[in-house]
PDB file of C-alpha atoms in Angstrom:
ATOM      1  CA  MET I   1       7.586   8.520  -2.111  1.00  0.00           C
ATOM      2  CA  ARG I   2       4.686  10.672  -1.006  1.00  0.00           C
ATOM      3  CA  ALA I   3       4.513  12.176   2.484  1.00  0.00           C
ATOM      4  CA  ILE I   4       1.448  10.931   4.393  1.00  0.00           C
ATOM      5  CA  TRP I   5       1.812  13.212   7.432  1.00  0.00           C
ATOM      6  CA  LYS I   6       3.564  16.426   8.419  1.00  0.00           C
ATOM      7  CA  GLY I   7       4.399  17.568  11.924  1.00  0.00           C
ATOM      8  CA  ALA I   8       7.315  18.066  14.293  1.00  0.00           C
ATOM      9  CA  VAL I   9       9.435  16.020  16.663  1.00  0.00           C
ATOM     10  CA  SER I  10       9.682  17.821  19.988  1.00  0.00           C
ATOM     11  CA  PHE I  11      12.080  17.005  22.802  1.00  0.00           C
ATOM     12  CA  GLY I  12      12.695  19.568  25.525  1.00  0.00           C
ATOM     13  CA  LEU I  13      12.652  22.990  23.905  1.00  0.00           C
ATOM     14  CA  VAL I  14      13.777  21.639  20.537  1.00  0.00           C
ATOM     15  CA  SER I  15      11.290  21.168  17.699  1.00  0.00           C
ATOM     16  CA  VAL I  16      12.199  19.436  14.426  1.00  0.00           C
ATOM     17  CA  PRO I  17       9.695  19.859  11.547  1.00  0.00           C
ATOM     18  CA  VAL I  18       9.450  16.554   9.665  1.00  0.00           C
ATOM     19  CA  LYS I  19       7.552  14.652   6.983  1.00  0.00           C
ATOM     20  CA  LEU I  20       6.391  11.067   7.451  1.00  0.00           C
ATOM     21  CA  TYR I  21       6.679   8.374   4.757  1.00  0.00           C
ATOM     22  CA  SER I  22       5.609   4.723   4.810  1.00  0.00           C
ATOM     23  CA  ALA I  23       8.810   2.706   5.028  1.00  0.00           C
ATOM     24  CA  THR I  24       7.341  -0.642   4.002  1.00  0.00           C
ATOM     25  CA  GLU I  25       4.943  -2.064   1.424  1.00  0.00           C
ATOM     26  CA  SER I  26       3.311  -5.461   1.128  1.00  0.00           C
ATOM     27  CA  HIS I  27       4.171  -7.761  -1.775  1.00  0.00           C
ATOM     28  CA  ASP I  28       1.771 -10.497  -0.719  1.00  0.00           C
ATOM     29  CA  VAL I  29       0.204 -12.335  -3.644  1.00  0.00           C
ATOM     30  CA  SER I  30      -3.545 -11.749  -3.703  1.00  0.00           C
ATOM     31  CA  PHE I  31      -6.177 -13.660  -5.642  1.00  0.00           C
ATOM     32  CA  ARG I  32      -9.788 -12.840  -6.528  1.00  0.00           C
ATOM     33  CA  GLN I  33     -12.619 -15.285  -6.026  1.00  0.00           C
ATOM     34  CA  VAL I  34     -14.079 -16.018  -9.461  1.00  0.00           C
ATOM     35  CA  HIS I  35     -16.458 -18.423 -11.191  1.00  0.00           C
ATOM     36  CA  ALA I  36     -14.281 -21.289 -12.457  1.00  0.00           C
ATOM     37  CA  LYS I  37     -16.444 -21.657 -15.569  1.00  0.00           C
ATOM     38  CA  ASP I  38     -16.123 -18.155 -17.042  1.00  0.00           C
ATOM     39  CA  GLY I  39     -13.840 -16.139 -14.729  1.00  0.00           C
ATOM     40  CA  GLY I  40     -16.594 -13.823 -13.504  1.00  0.00           C
ATOM     41  CA  ARG I  41     -15.909 -12.188 -10.138  1.00  0.00           C
ATOM     42  CA  ILE I  42     -17.929 -13.367  -7.153  1.00  0.00           C
ATOM     43  CA  LYS I  43     -20.084 -10.632  -5.586  1.00  0.00           C
ATOM     44  CA  TYR I  44     -21.134 -10.480  -1.950  1.00  0.00           C
ATOM     45  CA  GLN I  45     -24.335  -9.058  -0.560  1.00  0.00           C
ATOM     46  CA  ARG I  46     -24.755  -7.343   2.809  1.00  0.00           C
ATOM     47  CA  VAL I  47     -27.362  -9.573   4.426  1.00  0.00           C
ATOM     48  CA  CYS I  48     -28.705  -9.281   7.977  1.00  0.00           C
ATOM     49  CA  SER I  49     -28.097 -12.476   9.972  1.00  0.00           C
ATOM     50  CA  ILE I  50     -31.475 -12.119  11.755  1.00  0.00           C
ATOM     51  CA  ASP I  51     -34.077 -11.405   9.075  1.00  0.00           C
ATOM     52  CA  GLY I  52     -32.063 -12.529   6.041  1.00  0.00           C
ATOM     53  CA  GLU I  53     -32.796  -9.262   4.208  1.00  0.00           C
ATOM     54  CA  GLU I  54     -30.192  -7.375   2.161  1.00  0.00           C
ATOM     55  CA  VAL I  55     -29.145  -4.187   3.994  1.00  0.00           C
ATOM     56  CA  ALA I  56     -28.475  -0.892   2.216  1.00  0.00           C
ATOM     57  CA  TYR I  57     -25.094   0.656   2.965  1.00  0.00           C
ATOM     58  CA  ALA I  58     -26.804   3.727   4.489  1.00  0.00           C
ATOM     59  CA  ASP I  59     -28.494   1.488   7.072  1.00  0.00           C
ATOM     60  CA  ILE I  60     -25.263  -0.114   8.303  1.00  0.00           C
ATOM     61  CA  ALA I  61     -24.000   1.109  11.694  1.00  0.00           C
ATOM     62  CA  LYS I  62     -21.072   0.220  13.944  1.00  0.00           C
ATOM     63  CA  GLY I  63     -21.763  -2.258  16.717  1.00  0.00           C
ATOM     64  CA  TYR I  64     -19.740  -3.293  19.763  1.00  0.00           C
ATOM     65  CA  GLU I  65     -20.283  -6.889  20.852  1.00  0.00           C
ATOM     66  CA  THR I  66     -20.066  -7.571  24.601  1.00  0.00           C
ATOM     67  CA  GLU I  67     -18.641 -10.723  26.144  1.00  0.00           C
ATOM     68  CA  ASP I  68     -22.102 -12.228  26.623  1.00  0.00           C
ATOM     69  CA  GLY I  69     -23.045 -11.660  22.958  1.00  0.00           C
ATOM     70  CA  GLU I  70     -25.099  -8.480  23.383  1.00  0.00           C
ATOM     71  CA  MET I  71     -24.724  -5.877  20.617  1.00  0.00           C
ATOM     72  CA  VAL I  72     -24.367  -2.158  21.434  1.00  0.00           C
ATOM     73  CA  ILE I  73     -25.177   0.091  18.450  1.00  0.00           C
ATOM     74  CA  LEU I  74     -22.963   3.179  18.134  1.00  0.00           C
ATOM     75  CA  SER I  75     -24.185   6.157  16.100  1.00  0.00           C
ATOM     76  CA  ASP I  76     -22.065   8.774  14.326  1.00  0.00           C
ATOM     77  CA  ASP I  77     -22.847  11.192  17.181  1.00  0.00           C
ATOM     78  CA  ASP I  78     -21.565   8.653  19.719  1.00  0.00           C
ATOM     79  CA  LEU I  79     -18.314   8.220  17.795  1.00  0.00           C
ATOM     80  CA  ALA I  80     -17.894  12.002  17.448  1.00  0.00           C
ATOM     81  CA  GLU I  81     -17.738  12.295  21.258  1.00  0.00           C
ATOM     82  CA  LEU I  82     -14.768   9.924  21.581  1.00  0.00           C
ATOM     83  CA  PRO I  83     -11.433  11.451  22.692  1.00  0.00           C
ATOM     84  CA  LEU I  84      -9.743  11.737  19.301  1.00  0.00           C
ATOM     85  CA  THR I  85      -6.784  13.970  18.607  1.00  0.00           C
ATOM     86  CA  SER I  86      -5.324  15.652  15.551  1.00  0.00           C
ATOM     87  CA  SER I  87      -2.061  16.894  17.090  1.00  0.00           C
ATOM     88  CA  ARG I  88       0.831  17.311  14.678  1.00  0.00           C
ATOM     89  CA  GLU I  89       3.457  16.658  17.332  1.00  0.00           C
ATOM     90  CA  ILE I  90       5.712  13.658  17.909  1.00  0.00           C
ATOM     91  CA  ALA I  91       6.401  14.147  21.598  1.00  0.00           C
ATOM     92  CA  VAL I  92       9.480  12.449  23.050  1.00  0.00           C
ATOM     93  CA  GLU I  93       8.615  11.015  26.465  1.00  0.00           C
ATOM     94  CA  LYS I  94      11.972   9.426  27.339  1.00  0.00           C
ATOM     95  CA  PHE I  95      15.116   7.853  25.878  1.00  0.00           C
ATOM     96  CA  VAL I  96      15.464   4.161  26.747  1.00  0.00           C
ATOM     97  CA  PRO I  97      18.132   1.480  26.058  1.00  0.00           C
ATOM     98  CA  SER I  98      17.477  -0.277  22.759  1.00  0.00           C
ATOM     99  CA  ASN I  99      17.553  -3.761  24.310  1.00  0.00           C
ATOM    100  CA  GLN I 100      14.656  -2.961  26.681  1.00  0.00           C
ATOM    101  CA  ILE I 101      12.003  -2.956  23.955  1.00  0.00           C
ATOM    102  CA  ASP I 102      10.577  -6.306  22.883  1.00  0.00           C
ATOM    103  CA  PRO I 103      10.504  -6.485  19.052  1.00  0.00           C
ATOM    104  CA  MET I 104       7.074  -8.138  19.348  1.00  0.00           C
ATOM    105  CA  LEU I 105       5.653  -4.705  20.181  1.00  0.00           C
ATOM    106  CA  PHE I 106       6.776  -3.182  16.873  1.00  0.00           C
ATOM    107  CA  GLU I 107       3.982  -2.639  14.359  1.00  0.00           C
ATOM    108  CA  LYS I 108       4.530  -0.351  11.308  1.00  0.00           C
ATOM    109  CA  SER I 109       7.602   1.603  10.209  1.00  0.00           C
ATOM    110  CA  TYR I 110       7.831   5.146   8.806  1.00  0.00           C
ATOM    111  CA  TYR I 111      10.729   7.269   7.571  1.00  0.00           C
ATOM    112  CA  LEU I 112      11.132  10.768   8.995  1.00  0.00           C
ATOM    113  CA  GLU I 113      12.476  13.409   6.614  1.00  0.00           C
ATOM    114  CA  PRO I 114      13.395  16.822   8.055  1.00  0.00           C
ATOM    115  CA  GLU I 115      12.124  20.041   6.544  1.00  0.00           C
ATOM    116  CA  LYS I 116      14.923  22.368   5.398  1.00  0.00           C
ATOM    117  CA  THR I 117      14.694  24.437   8.582  1.00  0.00           C
ATOM    118  CA  GLY I 118      14.989  21.314  10.748  1.00  0.00           C
ATOM    119  CA  ALA I 119      17.953  19.600   9.075  1.00  0.00           C
ATOM    120  CA  LYS I 120      20.498  20.506  11.772  1.00  0.00           C
ATOM    121  CA  PRO I 121      18.462  19.553  14.885  1.00  0.00           C
ATOM    122  CA  TYR I 122      17.424  16.382  13.004  1.00  0.00           C
ATOM    123  CA  ALA I 123      21.100  15.471  12.530  1.00  0.00           C
ATOM    124  CA  LEU I 124      21.824  16.227  16.203  1.00  0.00           C
ATOM    125  CA  LEU I 125      18.979  13.973  17.380  1.00  0.00           C
ATOM    126  CA  ARG I 126      20.135  11.228  15.035  1.00  0.00           C
ATOM    127  CA  GLN I 127      23.703  11.390  16.330  1.00  0.00           C
ATOM    128  CA  ALA I 128      22.580  11.478  19.951  1.00  0.00           C
ATOM    129  CA  LEU I 129      20.496   8.319  19.481  1.00  0.00           C
ATOM    130  CA  LEU I 130      23.430   6.534  17.838  1.00  0.00           C
ATOM    131  CA  ASP I 131      25.997   7.550  20.440  1.00  0.00           C
ATOM    132  CA  ALA I 132      23.768   6.615  23.378  1.00  0.00           C
ATOM    133  CA  ASP I 133      22.495   3.385  21.741  1.00  0.00           C
ATOM    134  CA  ARG I 134      19.006   4.347  22.834  1.00  0.00           C
ATOM    135  CA  MET I 135      15.557   4.702  21.312  1.00  0.00           C
ATOM    136  CA  ALA I 136      13.227   7.621  21.898  1.00  0.00           C
ATOM    137  CA  VAL I 137       9.813   6.558  23.196  1.00  0.00           C
ATOM    138  CA  VAL I 138       7.234   8.963  21.730  1.00  0.00           C
ATOM    139  CA  THR I 139       3.500   9.526  21.493  1.00  0.00           C
ATOM    140  CA  VAL I 140       2.021  10.500  18.134  1.00  0.00           C
ATOM    141  CA  ALA I 141      -1.485  10.983  16.723  1.00  0.00           C
ATOM    142  CA  LEU I 142      -1.927   9.028  13.479  1.00  0.00           C
ATOM    143  CA  ARG I 143      -5.370   8.675  11.876  1.00  0.00           C
ATOM    144  CA  GLN I 144      -6.869  10.598  14.807  1.00  0.00           C
ATOM    145  CA  ARG I 145      -5.727   8.012  17.338  1.00  0.00           C
ATOM    146  CA  THR I 146      -2.858   8.426  19.782  1.00  0.00           C
ATOM    147  CA  SER I 147      -0.230   5.713  19.431  1.00  0.00           C
ATOM    148  CA  ILE I 148       2.940   4.872  21.273  1.00  0.00           C
ATOM    149  CA  ALA I 149       6.034   4.599  19.083  1.00  0.00           C
ATOM    150  CA  VAL I 150       9.820   4.745  19.102  1.00  0.00           C
ATOM    151  CA  LEU I 151      12.386   6.691  17.134  1.00  0.00           C
ATOM    152  CA  ARG I 152      15.476   4.785  16.071  1.00  0.00           C
ATOM    153  CA  VAL I 153      18.199   5.264  13.472  1.00  0.00           C
ATOM    154  CA  ARG I 154      18.451   3.171  10.313  1.00  0.00           C
ATOM    155  CA  ASP I 155      21.444   4.088   8.144  1.00  0.00           C
ATOM    156  CA  ASP I 156      21.251   7.912   8.056  1.00  0.00           C
ATOM    157  CA  VAL I 157      17.497   8.189   8.542  1.00  0.00           C
ATOM    158  CA  ILE I 158      15.407   8.385  11.713  1.00  0.00           C
ATOM    159  CA  VAL I 159      12.662   5.760  11.645  1.00  0.00           C
ATOM    160  CA  LEU I 160       9.410   6.017  13.574  1.00  0.00           C
ATOM    161  CA  GLN I 161       7.995   2.614  14.499  1.00  0.00           C
ATOM    162  CA  THR I 162       4.504   2.475  15.932  1.00  0.00           C
ATOM    163  CA  MET I 163       3.998  -0.041  18.711  1.00  0.00           C
ATOM    164  CA  MET I 164       1.169  -2.141  20.034  1.00  0.00           C
ATOM    165  CA  TRP I 165      -0.177  -1.344  23.472  1.00  0.00           C
ATOM    166  CA  PRO I 166       1.041  -3.814  26.125  1.00  0.00           C
ATOM    167  CA  ASP I 167      -2.433  -5.328  26.595  1.00  0.00           C
ATOM    168  CA  GLU I 168      -2.560  -6.160  22.861  1.00  0.00           C
ATOM    169  CA  VAL I 169       0.226  -8.746  23.216  1.00  0.00           C
ATOM    170  CA  ARG I 170      -1.194 -12.113  24.202  1.00  0.00           C
ATOM    171  CA  GLU I 171       0.446 -14.401  26.724  1.00  0.00           C
ATOM    172  CA  PRO I 172       0.927 -18.064  25.723  1.00  0.00           C
ATOM    173  CA  ASP I 173      -1.613 -20.280  27.470  1.00  0.00           C
ATOM    174  CA  PHE I 174       0.341 -23.518  27.087  1.00  0.00           C
ATOM    175  CA  SER I 175       3.280 -25.125  28.887  1.00  0.00           C
ATOM    176  CA  ILE I 176       6.176 -27.031  27.338  1.00  0.00           C
ATOM    177  CA  GLU I 177       7.201 -30.348  28.854  1.00  0.00           C
ATOM    178  CA  THR I 178      10.796 -31.052  27.802  1.00  0.00           C
ATOM    179  CA  GLY I 179      11.810 -33.889  30.063  1.00  0.00           C
ATOM    180  CA  GLU I 180      15.458 -34.319  31.002  1.00  0.00           C
ATOM    181  CA  ILE I 181      18.004 -32.545  28.789  1.00  0.00           C
ATOM    182  CA  LYS I 182      21.414 -34.209  28.699  1.00  0.00           C
ATOM    183  CA  ASP I 183      24.737 -32.340  28.504  1.00  0.00           C
ATOM    184  CA  ALA I 184      25.634 -34.121  25.266  1.00  0.00           C
ATOM    185  CA  GLU I 185      22.419 -32.882  23.678  1.00  0.00           C
ATOM    186  CA  VAL I 186      23.148 -29.315  24.779  1.00  0.00           C
ATOM    187  CA  LYS I 187      26.655 -29.526  23.290  1.00  0.00           C
ATOM    188  CA  MET I 188      25.229 -30.824  20.024  1.00  0.00           C
ATOM    189  CA  ALA I 189      22.751 -27.924  19.931  1.00  0.00           C
ATOM    190  CA  HIS I 190      25.616 -25.464  20.507  1.00  0.00           C
ATOM    191  CA  LEU I 191      27.593 -27.122  17.695  1.00  0.00           C
ATOM    192  CA  LEU I 192      24.621 -26.747  15.338  1.00  0.00           C
ATOM    193  CA  VAL I 193      24.293 -23.058  16.198  1.00  0.00           C
ATOM    194  CA  GLU I 194      28.000 -22.475  15.576  1.00  0.00           C
ATOM    195  CA  THR I 195      27.822 -24.349  12.273  1.00  0.00           C
ATOM    196  CA  LEU I 196      24.989 -22.147  10.978  1.00  0.00           C
ATOM    197  CA  ALA I 197      26.251 -18.908  12.550  1.00  0.00           C
ATOM    198  CA  GLY I 198      26.599 -15.846  10.298  1.00  0.00           C
ATOM    199  CA  ASP I 199      25.565 -12.235   9.696  1.00  0.00           C
ATOM    200  CA  PHE I 200      22.077 -11.338   8.571  1.00  0.00           C
ATOM    201  CA  ASP I 201      21.709 -10.165   4.966  1.00  0.00           C
ATOM    202  CA  ALA I 202      18.111  -9.724   3.811  1.00  0.00           C
ATOM    203  CA  SER I 203      19.143  -9.888   0.132  1.00  0.00           C
ATOM    204  CA  GLU I 204      20.035 -13.572   0.578  1.00  0.00           C
ATOM    205  CA  PHE I 205      16.348 -14.435   0.951  1.00  0.00           C
ATOM    206  CA  GLU I 206      13.772 -14.443  -1.830  1.00  0.00           C
ATOM    207  CA  ASP I 207      10.016 -14.741  -1.975  1.00  0.00           C
ATOM    208  CA  ASP I 208       9.878 -18.029  -3.887  1.00  0.00           C
ATOM    209  CA  TYR I 209       6.086 -18.238  -3.675  1.00  0.00           C
ATOM    210  CA  ALA I 210       5.465 -14.845  -5.318  1.00  0.00           C
ATOM    211  CA  GLU I 211       7.959 -15.618  -8.085  1.00  0.00           C
ATOM    212  CA  ALA I 212       6.384 -19.040  -8.692  1.00  0.00           C
ATOM    213  CA  VAL I 213       2.899 -17.487  -8.935  1.00  0.00           C
ATOM    214  CA  GLU I 214       4.157 -14.844 -11.376  1.00  0.00           C
ATOM    215  CA  SER I 215       5.809 -17.511 -13.564  1.00  0.00           C
ATOM    216  CA  LEU I 216       2.655 -19.648 -13.477  1.00  0.00           C
ATOM    217  CA  VAL I 217       0.402 -16.716 -14.479  1.00  0.00           C
ATOM    218  CA  LYS I 218       2.802 -15.674 -17.240  1.00  0.00           C
ATOM    219  CA  ALA I 219       2.905 -19.201 -18.650  1.00  0.00           C
ATOM    220  CA  LYS I 220      -0.906 -19.407 -18.697  1.00  0.00           C
ATOM    221  CA  ILE I 221      -1.173 -16.024 -20.460  1.00  0.00           C
ATOM    222  CA  GLU I 222       1.370 -17.069 -23.097  1.00  0.00           C
ATOM    223  CA  GLY I 223      -0.566 -20.321 -23.552  1.00  0.00           C
ATOM    224  CA  GLY I 224      -3.796 -18.419 -24.121  1.00  0.00           C
ATOM    225  CA  GLU I 225      -5.410 -19.629 -20.897  1.00  0.00           C
ATOM    226  CA  VAL I 226      -7.132 -16.320 -20.150  1.00  0.00           C
ATOM    227  CA  LYS I 227     -10.809 -15.775 -19.385  1.00  0.00           C
ATOM    228  CA  LYS I 228     -12.060 -12.494 -20.849  1.00  0.00           C
ATOM    229  CA  THR I 229     -15.312 -11.411 -19.270  1.00  0.00           C
ATOM    230  CA  ALA I 230     -17.807  -8.907 -20.652  1.00  0.00           C
ATOM    231  CA  THR I 231     -16.889  -6.427 -17.912  1.00  0.00           C
ATOM    232  CA  SER I 232     -13.135  -6.648 -18.445  1.00  0.00           C
ATOM    233  CA  THR I 233     -11.537  -3.223 -18.737  1.00  0.00           C
ATOM    234  CA  LYS I 234      -7.906  -4.217 -18.898  1.00  0.00           C
ATOM    235  CA  SER I 235      -5.735  -6.935 -20.322  1.00  0.00           C
ATOM    236  CA  SER I 236      -4.720  -9.766 -18.023  1.00  0.00           C
ATOM    237  CA  GLY I 237      -1.172  -9.214 -19.241  1.00  0.00           C
ATOM    238  CA  GLU I 238      -0.924  -6.121 -17.052  1.00  0.00           C
ATOM    239  CA  VAL I 239      -0.534  -8.407 -14.050  1.00  0.00           C
ATOM    240  CA  VAL I 240       2.721  -9.701 -15.463  1.00  0.00           C
ATOM    241  CA  ASP I 241       4.210  -6.742 -17.302  1.00  0.00           C
ATOM    242  CA  LEU I 242       2.503  -3.363 -17.051  1.00  0.00           C
ATOM    243  CA  LEU I 243       5.274  -1.586 -18.977  1.00  0.00           C
ATOM    244  CA  ALA I 244       4.900  -3.884 -21.988  1.00  0.00           C
ATOM    245  CA  ALA I 245       1.124  -3.392 -21.981  1.00  0.00           C
ATOM    246  CA  LEU I 246       1.524   0.377 -21.911  1.00  0.00           C
ATOM    247  CA  GLN I 247       4.030   0.204 -24.764  1.00  0.00           C
ATOM    248  CA  ARG I 248       1.598  -1.853 -26.837  1.00  0.00           C
ATOM    249  CA  SER I 249      -1.128   0.711 -26.160  1.00  0.00           C
ATOM    250  CA  VAL I 250       1.146   3.563 -27.297  1.00  0.00           C
ATOM    251  CA  ASP I 251       2.122   1.677 -30.473  1.00  0.00           C
ATOM    252  CA  ALA I 252      -1.519   0.917 -31.255  1.00  0.00           C
ATOM    253  CA  ALA I 253      -2.470   4.566 -30.812  1.00  0.00           C
ATOM    254  CA  LYS I 254       0.365   5.661 -33.103  1.00  0.00           C
ATOM    255  CA  THR I 255      -0.629   3.108 -35.743  1.00  0.00           C
ATOM    256  CA  ALA I 256      -4.203   4.401 -35.646  1.00  0.00           C
ATOM    257  CA  ARG I 257      -2.864   7.900 -36.346  1.00  0.00           C
ATOM    258  CA  GLY I 258      -0.744   6.635 -39.227  1.00  0.00           C
ATOM    259  CA  GLU I 259       2.532   7.201 -37.386  1.00  0.00           C
ATOM    260  CA  THR I 260       5.510   4.906 -37.101  1.00  0.00           C
ATOM    261  CA  SER I 261       6.331   3.531 -33.654  1.00  0.00           C
ATOM    262  CA  ASP I 262       9.807   5.142 -33.615  1.00  0.00           C
ATOM    263  CA  GLU I 263       8.538   8.715 -33.991  1.00  0.00           C
ATOM    264  CA  ALA I 264       9.341  11.060 -31.134  1.00  0.00           C
ATOM    265  CA  ASP I 265       6.886  10.820 -28.238  1.00  0.00           C
ATOM    266  CA  ASP I 266       7.276  14.495 -27.358  1.00  0.00           C
ATOM    267  CA  ASP I 267       4.914  15.514 -30.150  1.00  0.00           C
ATOM    268  CA  THR I 268       2.108  13.130 -29.220  1.00  0.00           C
ATOM    269  CA  PRO I 269       0.095  15.591 -27.089  1.00  0.00           C
ATOM    270  CA  ALA I 270      -0.250  17.931 -30.106  1.00  0.00           C
ATOM    271  CA  LYS I 271      -1.415  15.196 -32.516  1.00  0.00           C
ATOM    272  CA  PRO I 272      -5.067  15.048 -31.445  1.00  0.00           C
ATOM    273  CA  ALA I 273      -5.494  18.745 -32.362  1.00  0.00           C
ATOM    274  CA  LYS I 274      -4.369  18.015 -35.940  1.00  0.00           C
ATOM    275  CA  LYS I 275      -6.618  14.997 -36.033  1.00  0.00           C
ATOM    276  CA  THR I 276      -9.562  17.113 -34.919  1.00  0.00           C
ATOM    277  CA  ALA I 277      -8.719  19.698 -37.560  1.00  0.00           C
ATOM    278  CA  LYS I 278      -8.648  16.962 -40.197  1.00  0.00           C
ATOM    279  CA  LYS I 279     -12.005  15.728 -39.014  1.00  0.00           C
ATOM    280  CA  GLY I 280     -13.374  19.268 -39.243  1.00  0.00           C
ATOM    281  CA  ALA I 281     -11.962  19.660 -42.745  1.00  0.00           C
ATOM    282  CA  ALA I 282     -13.384  16.292 -43.768  1.00  0.00           C
ATOM    283  CA  LYS I 283     -16.816  17.269 -42.474  1.00  0.00           C
ATOM    284  CA  GLY I 284     -16.604  20.578 -44.366  1.00  0.00           C
ATOM    285  CA  ALA I 285     -15.610  18.786 -47.566  1.00  0.00           C
ATOM    286  CA  ALA I 286     -18.461  16.326 -47.137  1.00  0.00           C
ATOM    287  CA  LYS I 287     -20.960  19.195 -46.761  1.00  0.00           C
ATOM    288  CA  LYS I 288     -19.627  20.904 -49.899  1.00  0.00           C
ATOM    289  CA  THR I 289     -19.869  17.659 -51.876  1.00  0.00           C
ATOM    290  CA  ALA I 290     -23.447  17.110 -50.709  1.00  0.00           C
ATOM    291  CA  ALA I 291     -24.402  20.681 -51.646  1.00  0.00           C
ATOM    292  CA  LYS I 292     -22.750  20.272 -55.054  1.00  0.00           C
ATOM    293  CA  LYS I 293     -24.659  17.039 -55.676  1.00  0.00           C
ATOM    294  CA  ALA I 294     -27.952  18.703 -54.679  1.00  0.00           C
ATOM    295  CA  THR I 295     -27.304  21.621 -57.086  1.00  0.00           C
ATOM    296  CA  THR I 296     -26.493  19.202 -59.918  1.00  0.00           C
ATOM    297  CA  LYS I 297     -29.708  17.252 -59.282  1.00  0.00           C
ATOM    298  CA  LYS I 298     -31.784  20.481 -59.340  1.00  0.00           C
ATOM    299  CA  ALA I 299     -30.202  21.553 -62.661  1.00  0.00           C
ATOM    300  CA  ALA I 300     -30.892  18.119 -64.134  1.00  0.00           C
ATOM    301  CA  ALA I 301     -34.521  18.308 -63.010  1.00  0.00           C
ATOM    302  CA  LYS I 302     -35.008  21.750 -64.589  1.00  0.00           C
ATOM    303  CA  LYS I 303     -33.432  20.544 -67.865  1.00  0.00           C
ATOM    304  CA  ALA I 304     -35.710  17.495 -67.888  1.00  0.00           C
ATOM    305  CA  SER I 305     -38.851  19.624 -67.340  1.00  0.00           C
TER     306      SER I 305
END
């Protein structure tokens, strides 16, 4: 993993230098919009909704739409005056019981790794959070914007989870009419809960949709149902198996050099130099041959005259 942020966790007079890593990644299946006839990608133009003209990227500004539909244009100078921050501090505001924070507020998760000099205070903070069964509410500046977040322990690592601001959580605007609930129905619901009770194990669940899409794409590739456009720069097979595509590329390059596919890969960086030398030698030989032929022709001409 690659650190995306460096700073320090500070609580009281203690400061723990840390690195921040994204703890999650999306595996959502994404599709491109293409022309069904030939597989060409669909392009979109930036068109003004008022005059219908295409707008150059340099002429696009940020606009804030008011409740009554008015548009306020914000320039780069306006945005530069906003209260942004670039602090490298994760400031602990307070330690709160874990059950007081609604999971709906949680947004994105990050791993915190201590620098070598902060390993011991990092371990102390981790142990204190575990023993107290509390989370540390913190403020942190990410992407130049101050966010509220919590520190909690997952296995042996402290996790920073950014949170939404309270006014970003919507309240339901509907009511639920249940009618009369009978005791027998409540008992049956309890029985159902007990029947399906168990411990949570994330490995028991699989993304069936993503696997089905991958199998479908693989079957179409094997069946030759692939649209190759004039602008294609890579094989469609890379979607299914990148490693196999890379291996085929390596084998093709070796074959072009007259090597066998089982030769050691460690020598491959040095091969192009030899190839270049051969090309140079071939060019030199070609020049000599041409000169020799020219000399022979001249001698023949003299003899004929």
